[in-house]
mmCIF file of C-alpha atoms and ligand atoms in Angstrom:
data_model
loop_
_atom_site.group_PDB
_atom_site.id
_atom_site.type_symbol
_atom_site.label_atom_id
_atom_site.label_comp_id
_atom_site.label_asym_id
_atom_site.label_seq_id
_atom_site.Cartn_x
_atom_site.Cartn_y
_atom_site.Cartn_z
ATOM 1 C CA UNK L 163 -5.999 24.870 -16.347
ATOM 2 C CA UNK L 164 -5.430 22.036 -14.076
ATOM 3 C CA UNK L 165 -3.345 21.902 -10.808
ATOM 4 C CA UNK L 166 -1.565 18.632 -10.731
ATOM 5 C CA UNK L 167 0.676 16.971 -8.427
ATOM 6 C CA UNK L 168 2.822 14.340 -10.171
ATOM 7 C CA UNK L 169 5.046 11.746 -8.082
ATOM 8 C CA UNK L 170 8.074 9.937 -9.789
ATOM 9 C CA UNK L 171 9.335 6.781 -8.228
ATOM 10 C CA UNK L 172 12.797 5.565 -7.602
ATOM 11 C CA UNK L 173 12.934 3.663 -10.944
ATOM 12 C CA UNK L 174 11.452 6.280 -12.921
ATOM 13 C CA UNK L 175 14.367 8.548 -11.758
ATOM 14 C CA UNK L 176 16.699 5.619 -11.484
ATOM 15 C CA UNK L 177 19.368 7.119 -14.093
ATOM 16 C CA UNK L 178 20.485 10.494 -15.364
ATOM 17 C CA UNK L 179 18.801 8.863 -18.555
ATOM 18 C CA UNK L 180 15.723 8.470 -17.000
ATOM 19 C CA UNK L 181 15.623 11.744 -15.061
ATOM 20 C CA UNK L 182 15.847 13.347 -18.435
ATOM 21 C CA UNK L 183 12.848 11.408 -19.726
ATOM 22 C CA UNK L 184 10.952 12.317 -16.676
ATOM 23 C CA UNK L 185 12.003 16.266 -17.558
ATOM 24 C CA UNK L 186 10.665 15.573 -21.098
ATOM 25 C CA UNK L 187 7.391 14.278 -20.054
ATOM 26 C CA UNK L 188 7.228 17.418 -17.541
ATOM 27 C CA UNK L 189 7.516 19.605 -20.150
ATOM 28 C CA UNK L 190 5.144 18.275 -22.188
ATOM 29 C CA UNK L 191 2.485 18.621 -19.434
ATOM 30 C CA UNK L 192 3.769 22.065 -18.694
ATOM 31 C CA UNK L 193 3.184 23.195 -22.520
ATOM 32 C CA UNK L 194 -0.507 21.740 -22.275
ATOM 33 C CA UNK L 195 -0.867 24.677 -19.610
ATOM 34 C CA UNK L 196 -1.273 22.894 -16.448
ATOM 35 C CA UNK L 197 0.052 23.841 -13.366
ATOM 36 C CA UNK L 198 2.739 21.192 -11.745
ATOM 37 C CA UNK L 199 3.961 20.302 -8.514
ATOM 38 C CA UNK L 200 6.325 17.372 -8.755
ATOM 39 C CA UNK L 201 7.274 15.365 -5.919
ATOM 40 C CA UNK L 202 10.426 12.806 -6.496
ATOM 41 C CA UNK L 203 11.781 9.542 -4.750
ATOM 42 C CA UNK L 204 15.102 8.848 -4.326
ATOM 43 C CA UNK L 205 16.800 7.224 -7.186
ATOM 44 C CA UNK L 206 16.116 3.321 -7.050
ATOM 45 C CA UNK L 207 18.262 1.834 -4.615
ATOM 46 C CA UNK L 208 19.827 4.942 -2.957
ATOM 47 C CA UNK L 209 17.527 4.877 -0.087
ATOM 48 C CA UNK L 210 19.072 1.243 0.867
ATOM 49 C CA UNK L 211 22.385 2.338 -0.057
ATOM 50 C CA UNK L 212 22.212 5.190 2.616
ATOM 51 C CA UNK L 213 21.046 2.498 5.258
ATOM 52 C CA UNK L 214 23.868 0.280 4.375
ATOM 53 C CA UNK L 215 26.460 3.008 5.034
ATOM 54 C CA UNK L 216 25.153 3.942 8.642
ATOM 55 C CA UNK L 217 24.706 0.265 9.457
ATOM 56 C CA UNK L 218 28.503 -0.232 7.992
ATOM 57 C CA UNK L 219 29.303 2.161 11.001
ATOM 58 C CA UNK L 220 26.861 1.049 13.855
ATOM 59 C CA UNK L 221 23.568 -0.929 13.860
ATOM 60 C CA UNK L 222 22.417 1.553 16.539
ATOM 61 C CA UNK L 223 22.570 4.753 14.553
ATOM 62 C CA UNK L 224 20.716 7.584 15.883
ATOM 63 C CA UNK L 225 17.173 7.993 14.124
ATOM 64 C CA UNK L 226 17.558 11.725 13.936
ATOM 65 C CA UNK L 227 20.937 11.428 12.071
ATOM 66 C CA UNK L 228 19.442 8.676 9.942
ATOM 67 C CA UNK L 229 16.587 10.966 8.652
ATOM 68 C CA UNK L 230 19.118 13.780 7.952
ATOM 69 C CA UNK L 231 20.986 10.845 6.060
ATOM 70 C CA UNK L 232 17.959 9.460 4.019
ATOM 71 C CA UNK L 233 16.507 12.926 3.372
ATOM 72 C CA UNK L 234 19.691 13.279 1.392
ATOM 73 C CA UNK L 235 18.437 10.983 -1.569
ATOM 74 C CA UNK L 236 15.567 12.607 -2.448
ATOM 75 C CA UNK L 237 17.623 16.188 -2.597
ATOM 76 C CA UNK L 238 19.770 14.644 -5.366
ATOM 77 C CA UNK L 239 16.823 13.855 -7.422
ATOM 78 C CA UNK L 240 15.112 17.115 -7.125
ATOM 79 C CA UNK L 241 18.054 19.049 -7.856
ATOM 80 C CA UNK L 242 18.798 16.741 -11.111
ATOM 81 C CA UNK L 243 15.334 16.897 -12.316
ATOM 82 C CA UNK L 244 15.399 20.772 -12.093
ATOM 83 C CA UNK L 245 18.697 20.923 -14.005
ATOM 84 C CA UNK L 246 17.114 18.729 -16.727
ATOM 85 C CA UNK L 247 13.878 20.828 -16.923
ATOM 86 C CA UNK L 248 16.294 24.054 -17.122
ATOM 87 C CA UNK L 249 17.991 22.743 -20.125
ATOM 88 C CA UNK L 250 14.570 22.326 -21.579
ATOM 89 C CA UNK L 251 13.822 25.830 -21.343
ATOM 90 C CA UNK L 252 11.218 25.402 -18.310
ATOM 91 C CA UNK L 253 11.644 27.402 -15.356
ATOM 92 C CA UNK L 254 11.619 25.005 -12.210
ATOM 93 C CA UNK L 255 12.378 25.086 -8.419
ATOM 94 C CA UNK L 256 13.238 22.585 -6.096
ATOM 95 C CA UNK L 257 12.473 22.245 -2.305
ATOM 96 C CA UNK L 258 13.065 20.266 0.554
ATOM 97 C CA UNK L 259 10.479 19.081 2.898
ATOM 98 C CA UNK L 260 11.951 21.630 5.183
ATOM 99 C CA UNK L 261 11.578 24.726 2.737
ATOM 100 C CA UNK L 262 8.035 24.205 1.705
ATOM 101 C CA UNK L 263 7.932 23.676 4.822
ATOM 102 C CA UNK L 264 5.960 20.143 5.091
ATOM 103 C CA UNK L 265 5.533 20.234 9.028
ATOM 104 C CA UNK L 266 5.599 16.782 10.832
ATOM 105 C CA UNK L 267 5.619 15.363 14.486
ATOM 106 C CA UNK L 268 8.782 14.418 15.961
ATOM 107 C CA UNK L 269 8.879 10.590 15.023
ATOM 108 C CA UNK L 270 11.730 10.196 13.245
ATOM 109 C CA UNK L 271 11.662 7.232 10.436
ATOM 110 C CA UNK L 272 7.854 7.290 10.679
ATOM 111 C CA UNK L 273 6.715 11.180 11.068
ATOM 112 C CA UNK L 274 3.469 12.152 10.381
ATOM 113 C CA UNK L 275 2.643 15.162 8.056
ATOM 114 C CA UNK L 276 0.753 17.909 10.300
ATOM 115 C CA UNK L 277 0.430 20.789 8.320
ATOM 116 C CA UNK L 278 1.675 22.237 4.802
ATOM 117 C CA UNK L 279 2.379 25.611 4.116
ATOM 118 C CA UNK L 280 1.418 26.149 0.173
ATOM 119 C CA UNK L 281 2.202 29.575 0.237
ATOM 120 C CA UNK L 282 5.669 29.353 -1.573
ATOM 121 C CA UNK L 283 4.626 26.729 -3.907
ATOM 122 C CA UNK L 284 1.585 28.983 -5.168
ATOM 123 C CA UNK L 285 3.670 31.964 -5.541
ATOM 124 C CA UNK L 286 5.737 29.693 -7.754
ATOM 125 C CA UNK L 287 3.214 28.236 -9.617
ATOM 126 C CA UNK L 288 1.357 31.774 -10.294
ATOM 127 C CA UNK L 289 4.797 32.531 -12.050
ATOM 128 C CA UNK L 290 4.467 29.598 -14.159
ATOM 129 C CA UNK L 291 7.092 27.577 -12.576
ATOM 130 C CA UNK L 292 7.317 23.935 -12.308
ATOM 131 C CA UNK L 293 7.778 22.877 -8.329
ATOM 132 C CA UNK L 294 9.916 20.170 -7.527
ATOM 133 C CA UNK L 295 9.380 19.110 -3.688
ATOM 134 C CA UNK L 296 11.566 15.915 -2.279
ATOM 135 C CA UNK L 297 9.280 13.295 -1.192
ATOM 136 C CA UNK L 298 9.420 11.311 1.876
ATOM 137 C CA UNK L 299 10.482 14.103 4.375
ATOM 138 C CA UNK L 300 9.680 17.030 6.520
ATOM 139 C CA UNK L 301 10.317 18.880 9.387
ATOM 140 C CA UNK L 302 9.447 18.835 12.828
ATOM 141 C CA UNK L 303 8.173 21.835 15.081
ATOM 142 C CA UNK L 304 12.049 22.087 16.561
ATOM 143 C CA UNK L 305 13.468 22.395 12.886
ATOM 144 C CA UNK L 306 14.801 18.507 12.787
ATOM 145 C CA UNK L 307 14.472 16.830 9.442
ATOM 146 C CA UNK L 308 12.416 14.148 9.749
ATOM 147 C CA UNK L 309 11.108 11.166 7.216
ATOM 148 C CA UNK L 310 7.882 9.826 6.562
ATOM 149 C CA UNK L 311 8.557 6.033 6.467
ATOM 150 C CA UNK L 312 9.697 3.737 3.604
ATOM 151 C CA UNK L 313 7.820 4.446 0.693
ATOM 152 C CA UNK L 314 6.627 8.054 1.716
ATOM 153 C CA UNK L 315 6.907 10.011 -1.469
ATOM 154 C CA UNK L 316 3.446 8.809 -2.109
ATOM 155 C CA UNK L 317 2.115 10.298 0.889
ATOM 156 C CA UNK L 318 4.021 13.618 0.430
ATOM 157 C CA UNK L 319 2.453 13.607 -3.099
ATOM 158 C CA UNK L 320 -1.116 13.048 -1.699
ATOM 159 C CA UNK L 321 -0.563 15.455 0.919
ATOM 160 C CA UNK L 322 0.680 18.233 -1.401
ATOM 161 C CA UNK L 323 -2.327 17.567 -3.626
ATOM 162 C CA UNK L 324 -4.811 17.892 -0.524
ATOM 163 C CA UNK L 325 -3.374 20.720 0.577
ATOM 164 C CA UNK L 326 -3.285 22.572 -2.669
ATOM 165 C CA UNK L 327 -6.551 21.238 -3.740
ATOM 166 C CA UNK L 328 -5.045 19.960 -6.906
ATOM 167 C CA UNK L 329 -7.419 18.063 -9.420
ATOM 168 C CA UNK L 330 -5.668 15.123 -9.373
ATOM 169 C CA UNK L 331 -2.282 13.254 -8.085
ATOM 170 C CA UNK L 332 -0.441 11.466 -10.385
ATOM 171 C CA UNK L 333 1.860 8.481 -9.322
ATOM 172 C CA UNK L 334 3.998 7.194 -12.001
ATOM 173 C CA UNK L 335 5.558 4.008 -11.268
ATOM 174 C CA UNK L 336 7.061 1.081 -13.395
ATOM 175 C CA UNK L 337 3.817 -0.261 -13.798
ATOM 176 C CA UNK L 338 0.781 0.783 -16.137
ATOM 177 C CA UNK L 339 -1.865 0.764 -13.238
ATOM 178 C CA UNK L 340 -3.476 -1.322 -11.001
ATOM 179 C CA UNK L 341 -4.528 -4.956 -12.288
ATOM 180 C CA UNK L 342 -7.188 -7.131 -11.192
ATOM 181 C CA UNK L 343 -4.657 -9.457 -9.811
ATOM 182 C CA UNK L 344 -0.304 -9.866 -10.110
ATOM 183 C CA UNK L 345 -0.129 -10.339 -13.916
ATOM 184 C CA UNK L 346 3.130 -12.746 -12.906
ATOM 185 C CA UNK L 347 0.497 -15.120 -11.617
ATOM 186 C CA UNK L 348 -2.335 -14.772 -13.994
ATOM 187 C CA UNK L 349 -1.163 -13.744 -17.513
ATOM 188 C CA UNK L 350 -4.833 -12.296 -18.826
ATOM 189 C CA UNK L 351 -4.939 -10.218 -15.578
ATOM 190 C CA UNK L 352 -6.501 -6.918 -16.952
ATOM 191 C CA UNK L 353 -5.756 -3.267 -15.954
ATOM 192 C CA UNK L 354 -8.247 -1.773 -14.074
ATOM 193 C CA UNK L 355 -9.277 1.705 -15.506
ATOM 194 C CA UNK L 356 -10.975 2.679 -11.914
ATOM 195 C CA UNK L 357 -11.196 1.549 -8.620
ATOM 196 C CA UNK L 358 -12.624 2.982 -5.519
ATOM 197 C CA UNK L 359 -10.275 4.277 -2.508
ATOM 198 C CA UNK L 360 -11.694 1.070 -0.206
ATOM 199 C CA UNK L 361 -11.134 -1.268 -2.588
ATOM 200 C CA UNK L 362 -7.422 -0.248 -3.259
ATOM 201 C CA UNK L 363 -7.108 -0.193 0.610
ATOM 202 C CA UNK L 364 -8.053 -3.532 0.651
ATOM 203 C CA UNK L 365 -5.826 -4.586 -2.424
ATOM 204 C CA UNK L 366 -2.865 -2.519 -0.822
ATOM 205 C CA UNK L 367 -3.260 -4.297 2.851
ATOM 206 C CA UNK L 368 -3.633 -7.542 1.363
ATOM 207 C CA UNK L 369 -0.187 -7.329 -0.480
ATOM 208 C CA UNK L 370 -0.469 -5.239 -3.594
ATOM 209 C CA UNK L 371 2.419 -3.035 -3.274
ATOM 210 C CA UNK L 372 2.001 -0.230 -5.705
ATOM 211 C CA UNK L 373 1.320 2.333 -3.258
ATOM 212 C CA UNK L 374 2.138 3.190 0.254
ATOM 213 C CA UNK L 375 -1.287 2.287 2.140
ATOM 214 C CA UNK L 376 -1.072 5.388 4.270
ATOM 215 C CA UNK L 377 -1.161 7.543 0.968
ATOM 216 C CA UNK L 378 -4.332 5.619 -0.285
ATOM 217 C CA UNK L 379 -5.813 6.543 3.380
ATOM 218 C CA UNK L 380 -4.892 9.997 3.029
ATOM 219 C CA UNK L 381 -6.264 10.234 -0.526
ATOM 220 C CA UNK L 382 -9.561 8.515 0.705
ATOM 221 C CA UNK L 383 -9.943 11.016 3.768
ATOM 222 C CA UNK L 384 -9.250 14.142 1.818
ATOM 223 C CA UNK L 385 -10.966 12.863 -1.589
ATOM 224 C CA UNK L 386 -8.005 13.357 -3.713
ATOM 225 C CA UNK L 387 -8.367 11.391 -6.973
ATOM 226 C CA UNK L 388 -5.275 9.357 -7.208
ATOM 227 C CA UNK L 389 -4.187 7.758 -10.758
ATOM 228 C CA UNK L 390 -1.250 5.507 -10.917
ATOM 229 C CA UNK L 391 0.484 5.230 -14.339
ATOM 230 C CA UNK L 392 3.656 4.321 -16.031
ATOM 231 C CA UNK L 393 6.248 6.599 -16.477
ATOM 232 C CA UNK L 394 7.758 4.467 -19.102
ATOM 233 C CA UNK L 395 4.603 4.281 -21.621
ATOM 234 C CA UNK L 396 1.767 6.227 -22.272
ATOM 235 C CA UNK L 397 -1.688 5.211 -21.314
ATOM 236 C CA UNK L 398 -4.467 5.969 -18.700
ATOM 237 C CA UNK L 399 -3.429 4.078 -15.860
ATOM 238 C CA UNK L 400 -5.965 3.513 -13.049
ATOM 239 C CA UNK L 401 -7.892 5.826 -11.233
ATOM 240 C CA UNK L 402 -8.434 5.594 -7.735
ATOM 241 C CA UNK L 403 -11.396 7.596 -6.503
ATOM 242 C CA UNK L 404 -14.600 7.594 -4.372
ATOM 243 C CA UNK L 405 -17.099 5.081 -5.232
ATOM 244 C CA UNK L 406 -19.622 6.060 -8.281
ATOM 245 C CA UNK L 407 -23.188 5.509 -8.152
ATOM 246 C CA UNK L 408 -23.443 3.844 -11.606
ATOM 247 C CA UNK L 409 -24.350 0.539 -10.516
ATOM 248 C CA UNK L 410 -24.372 -0.902 -13.987
ATOM 249 C CA UNK L 411 -20.881 -0.526 -14.413
ATOM 250 C CA UNK L 412 -19.746 -2.060 -11.163
ATOM 251 C CA UNK L 413 -17.880 -5.188 -11.483
ATOM 252 C CA UNK L 414 -18.714 -7.808 -8.948
ATOM 253 C CA UNK L 415 -15.100 -8.419 -8.114
ATOM 254 C CA UNK L 416 -12.539 -5.853 -8.887
ATOM 255 C CA UNK L 417 -9.434 -7.458 -7.507
ATOM 256 C CA UNK L 418 -7.774 -10.454 -6.098
ATOM 257 C CA UNK L 419 -5.088 -10.038 -3.608
ATOM 258 C CA UNK L 420 -2.912 -12.810 -1.899
ATOM 259 C CA UNK L 421 0.265 -13.332 -0.029
ATOM 260 C CA UNK L 422 2.330 -15.555 1.892
ATOM 261 C CA UNK L 423 3.435 -13.400 4.513
ATOM 262 C CA UNK L 424 1.237 -15.223 7.452
ATOM 263 C CA UNK L 425 1.617 -18.173 9.392
ATOM 264 C CA UNK L 426 -1.348 -19.849 11.319
ATOM 265 C CA UNK L 427 -1.414 -20.492 15.072
ATOM 266 C CA UNK L 428 -3.645 -22.999 17.075
ATOM 267 C CA UNK L 429 -4.571 -23.151 20.793
ATOM 268 C CA UNK L 430 -6.841 -26.242 21.483
ATOM 269 C CA UNK L 431 -8.513 -27.367 24.640
ATOM 270 C CA UNK L 432 -9.176 -24.240 26.078
ATOM 271 C CA UNK L 433 -12.301 -23.214 28.307
ATOM 272 C CA UNK L 434 -15.300 -21.864 26.283
ATOM 273 C CA UNK L 435 -15.714 -18.936 28.847
ATOM 274 C CA UNK L 436 -15.484 -15.183 28.822
ATOM 275 C CA UNK L 437 -12.123 -13.784 28.897
ATOM 276 C CA UNK L 438 -10.309 -16.733 27.397
ATOM 277 C CA UNK L 439 -9.812 -15.112 23.876
ATOM 278 C CA UNK L 440 -8.812 -11.887 25.669
ATOM 279 C CA UNK L 441 -6.523 -14.044 27.532
ATOM 280 C CA UNK L 442 -4.753 -15.407 24.478
ATOM 281 C CA UNK L 443 -4.953 -12.729 22.123
ATOM 282 C CA UNK L 444 -4.518 -9.850 24.521
ATOM 283 C CA UNK L 445 -1.148 -11.152 25.373
ATOM 284 C CA UNK L 446 -0.126 -11.561 21.844
ATOM 285 C CA UNK L 447 -1.137 -7.726 20.837
ATOM 286 C CA UNK L 448 0.532 -6.622 24.149
ATOM 287 C CA UNK L 449 3.736 -8.010 22.481
ATOM 288 C CA UNK L 450 3.219 -5.750 19.409
ATOM 289 C CA UNK L 451 2.381 -8.688 17.388
ATOM 290 C CA UNK L 452 -0.169 -8.016 14.943
ATOM 291 C CA UNK L 453 -2.867 -10.408 14.272
ATOM 292 C CA UNK L 454 -4.782 -10.734 11.078
ATOM 293 C CA UNK L 455 -7.185 -13.655 10.726
ATOM 294 C CA UNK L 456 -8.934 -14.862 13.691
ATOM 295 C CA UNK L 457 -11.223 -17.738 14.089
ATOM 296 C CA UNK L 458 -12.773 -19.508 17.186
ATOM 297 C CA UNK L 459 -14.462 -22.950 17.542
ATOM 298 C CA UNK L 460 -16.502 -24.789 20.266
ATOM 299 C CA UNK L 461 -16.119 -28.529 20.151
ATOM 300 C CA UNK L 462 -19.203 -30.629 21.430
ATOM 301 C CA UNK L 463 -17.267 -31.298 24.529
ATOM 302 C CA UNK L 464 -17.646 -27.273 25.294
ATOM 303 C CA UNK L 465 -13.713 -26.993 24.801
ATOM 304 C CA UNK L 466 -12.919 -24.148 22.499
ATOM 305 C CA UNK L 467 -10.010 -23.675 20.291
ATOM 306 C CA UNK L 468 -8.793 -20.496 18.516
ATOM 307 C CA UNK L 469 -6.895 -19.987 15.312
ATOM 308 C CA UNK L 470 -5.322 -16.888 14.144
ATOM 309 C CA UNK L 471 -2.543 -15.523 11.954
ATOM 310 C CA UNK L 472 0.651 -13.518 12.529
ATOM 311 C CA UNK L 473 3.063 -12.289 10.188
ATOM 312 C CA UNK L 474 5.774 -14.967 9.547
ATOM 313 C CA UNK L 475 8.498 -12.696 10.997
ATOM 314 C CA UNK L 476 6.350 -12.721 14.173
ATOM 315 C CA UNK L 477 5.892 -16.608 14.512
ATOM 316 C CA UNK L 478 8.578 -17.820 16.846
ATOM 317 C CA UNK L 479 7.945 -15.009 19.471
ATOM 318 C CA UNK L 480 4.137 -15.574 19.080
ATOM 319 C CA UNK L 481 4.311 -19.270 19.466
ATOM 320 C CA UNK L 482 6.630 -19.165 22.578
ATOM 321 C CA UNK L 483 3.845 -16.953 24.293
ATOM 322 C CA UNK L 484 1.094 -18.973 23.379
ATOM 323 C CA UNK L 485 2.913 -21.950 24.733
ATOM 324 C CA UNK L 486 3.009 -19.665 28.063
ATOM 325 C CA UNK L 487 -0.730 -19.056 27.771
ATOM 326 C CA UNK L 488 -1.442 -22.945 26.805
ATOM 327 C CA UNK L 489 0.187 -23.894 30.343
ATOM 328 C CA UNK L 490 -1.997 -21.016 32.095
ATOM 329 C CA UNK L 491 -5.339 -21.906 30.781
ATOM 330 C CA UNK L 492 -4.500 -25.748 30.816
ATOM 331 C CA UNK L 493 -4.948 -25.873 27.169
ATOM 332 C CA UNK L 494 -4.530 -29.303 25.372
ATOM 333 C CA UNK L 495 -1.939 -28.384 22.601
ATOM 334 C CA UNK L 496 -0.415 -25.599 20.399
ATOM 335 C CA UNK L 497 0.530 -25.744 16.764
ATOM 336 C CA UNK L 498 1.513 -23.617 14.052
ATOM 337 C CA UNK L 499 1.756 -23.805 10.334
ATOM 338 C CA UNK L 500 3.963 -21.808 8.380
ATOM 339 C CA UNK L 501 2.874 -23.077 4.762
ATOM 340 C CA UNK L 502 -0.006 -21.162 4.185
ATOM 341 C CA UNK L 503 -1.240 -18.494 2.134
ATOM 342 C CA UNK L 504 -3.824 -15.720 2.262
ATOM 343 C CA UNK L 505 -6.338 -15.007 -0.900
ATOM 344 C CA UNK L 506 -8.639 -12.152 -0.881
ATOM 345 C CA UNK L 507 -11.403 -11.137 -3.637
ATOM 346 C CA UNK L 508 -12.302 -7.459 -3.263
ATOM 347 C CA UNK L 509 -15.043 -5.719 -4.799
ATOM 348 C CA UNK L 510 -17.609 -2.828 -3.780
ATOM 349 C CA UNK L 511 -19.776 -4.771 -6.136
ATOM 350 C CA UNK L 512 -20.307 -7.334 -3.569
ATOM 351 C CA UNK L 513 -22.402 -5.527 -1.293
ATOM 352 C CA UNK L 514 -25.347 -5.325 -3.464
ATOM 353 C CA UNK L 515 -24.884 -9.043 -4.852
ATOM 354 C CA UNK L 516 -25.552 -12.260 -2.751
ATOM 355 C CA UNK L 517 -23.821 -15.523 -3.612
ATOM 356 C CA UNK L 518 -20.051 -14.131 -4.329
ATOM 357 C CA UNK L 519 -18.785 -16.215 -1.647
ATOM 358 C CA UNK L 520 -20.808 -19.450 -3.194
ATOM 359 C CA UNK L 521 -18.763 -18.757 -6.539
ATOM 360 C CA UNK L 522 -15.439 -18.441 -4.515
ATOM 361 C CA UNK L 523 -15.893 -21.613 -2.852
ATOM 362 C CA UNK L 524 -16.870 -23.499 -5.846
ATOM 363 C CA UNK L 525 -14.160 -22.242 -7.660
ATOM 364 C CA UNK L 526 -11.760 -23.548 -4.984
ATOM 365 C CA UNK L 527 -13.673 -26.702 -4.265
ATOM 366 C CA UNK L 528 -13.413 -27.559 -8.117
ATOM 367 C CA UNK L 529 -9.867 -27.345 -7.785
ATOM 368 C CA UNK L 530 -9.906 -29.676 -4.539
ATOM 369 C CA UNK L 531 -8.287 -26.727 -2.737
ATOM 370 C CA UNK L 532 -9.328 -26.918 0.764
ATOM 371 C CA UNK L 533 -9.950 -23.762 2.458
ATOM 372 C CA UNK L 534 -8.664 -23.610 6.485
ATOM 373 C CA UNK L 535 -10.134 -20.183 7.462
ATOM 374 C CA UNK L 536 -12.443 -17.871 6.148
ATOM 375 C CA UNK L 537 -13.182 -14.340 6.916
ATOM 376 C CA UNK L 538 -15.220 -11.637 5.458
ATOM 377 C CA UNK L 539 -15.671 -7.649 5.357
ATOM 378 C CA UNK L 540 -18.488 -5.785 3.328
ATOM 379 C CA UNK L 541 -15.982 -5.861 0.485
ATOM 380 C CA UNK L 542 -13.728 -8.573 0.900
ATOM 381 C CA UNK L 543 -13.831 -12.414 1.219
ATOM 382 C CA UNK L 544 -10.687 -13.781 2.504
ATOM 383 C CA UNK L 545 -9.277 -17.494 2.645
ATOM 384 C CA UNK L 546 -6.549 -19.160 3.980
ATOM 385 C CA UNK L 547 -5.215 -22.127 2.129
ATOM 386 C CA UNK L 548 -1.879 -24.285 1.810
ATOM 387 C CA UNK L 549 0.457 -22.107 0.199
ATOM 388 C CA UNK L 550 1.364 -24.743 -2.526
ATOM 389 C CA UNK L 551 -2.284 -24.000 -4.098
ATOM 390 C CA UNK L 552 -1.853 -20.231 -4.037
ATOM 391 C CA UNK L 553 -1.011 -19.928 -7.605
ATOM 392 C CA UNK L 554 -3.833 -22.422 -8.594
ATOM 393 C CA UNK L 555 -6.297 -20.484 -6.465
ATOM 394 C CA UNK L 556 -5.738 -17.072 -7.949
ATOM 395 C CA UNK L 557 -5.715 -18.441 -11.326
ATOM 396 C CA UNK L 558 -9.217 -20.339 -11.023
ATOM 397 C CA UNK L 559 -10.747 -17.230 -8.993
ATOM 398 C CA UNK L 560 -9.860 -14.963 -11.800
ATOM 399 C CA UNK L 561 -11.363 -17.441 -14.557
ATOM 400 C CA UNK L 562 -14.501 -18.163 -12.238
ATOM 401 C CA UNK L 563 -15.311 -14.373 -11.958
ATOM 402 C CA UNK L 564 -14.474 -13.763 -15.404
ATOM 403 C CA UNK L 565 -12.067 -11.110 -14.508
ATOM 404 C CA UNK L 566 -10.173 -10.985 -17.684
ATOM 405 C CA UNK L 567 -13.114 -9.081 -19.445
ATOM 406 C CA UNK L 568 -14.687 -5.939 -18.083
ATOM 407 C CA UNK L 569 -18.028 -7.365 -16.974
ATOM 408 C CA UNK L 570 -21.191 -6.015 -16.060
ATOM 409 C CA UNK L 571 -23.216 -8.022 -13.573
ATOM 410 C CA UNK L 572 -26.624 -9.248 -14.499
ATOM 411 C CA UNK L 573 -29.312 -8.149 -12.212
HETATM 412 N N1 LIG W 57 13.243 6.869 -1.155
HETATM 413 C C1 LIG W 57 12.248 6.488 -0.050
HETATM 414 C C2 LIG W 57 12.084 5.087 0.089
HETATM 415 O O1 LIG W 57 13.057 4.222 -0.623
HETATM 416 C C3 LIG W 57 10.814 7.039 -0.244
HETATM 417 C C4 LIG W 57 10.106 6.641 -1.438
HETATM 418 O O2 LIG W 57 10.556 6.282 -2.367
HETATM 419 O O3 LIG W 57 8.650 6.887 -1.399
HETATM 420 O O4 LIG W 57 11.464 4.069 0.845
HETATM 421 MG MG1 LIG W 58 7.261 3.647 -3.808
#
């Protein structure tokens, strides 16, 4: 008998018919003898609808009341799902975050889980009940309702799985797994059977939006095997787990992630001296602007330039700041470019194989794509290019690494 935590996202419970389909799936799992804890999201669109209601009244709605409001979305789903389970003769009980209880800190709208008391759930499981828990919410030490941030039901599911020591945490969604890259861009993109936590984190933070990043971090930290699978069709999905030691099976590259969310800023003609990078980048971070790729260059005349990327939504603020810094440092010029795209290849196989970067650069060069910036980590190489070549770049890299087939690297 296995203890499995399943999470159903908004589209999987988007209508009464879909809730019934989820109930039918849970009924099958239950009959197979598994202990099931089911975490639900709000019906798709509901959280946004609720936010809209608050915004219609005030654009400064109190955060505590907003959390009370938003937590209702999941509460509706959990009750409807239990009703659908009861209709199928399954004994099931629903709990809000507060009823479990899932204890969090008091940061409304982005609360962090501190502790879960699993005793109530365990008692129900022992009585062969299916336990349905509202995702995305908890309760703070002063008995206030909190929410965990958008997409937070994933984190609820993983945290419950960790605390109950579940055998697996299954995330049911509208895609049948994690793909080598976005199938809308590359039509022979392939579903991955498995991927490591580390790789998934790189993929997620690079713009693959299947799972809330925090839930993957959590799963990695507590070593909770996570499986992403479709609630609309049968299939094995993608298992996200710790790296295995079978080097033979390891593909060189697991995935290609990309986004067009960033813009590039350059400051030129600054002194090549200690403290200058701090003056430039420190001021940007102090304004709470997240910096991603950073490159510094020194010219022959000993003047330096620094290029970095920020989210497009922060561009104008960052540029204004940079203009001021440029005056202070007597810089030559500042310029910006928002027509850029970031493409990353990700794979733990990179650790043990040289030459991955060369294959990447060759593929881009064959297409005449100019690389503007490069950064690397142990398991990732990122390039920044002109956004108009994004799809071409992704397709040519997918082909260059032969990712449409499940390759085994040659030693
Ligand atoms: N309902 C919340 C949201 O839309 C949480 C979730 O679905 O994970 O963000
Ligand atoms: Mg989601």
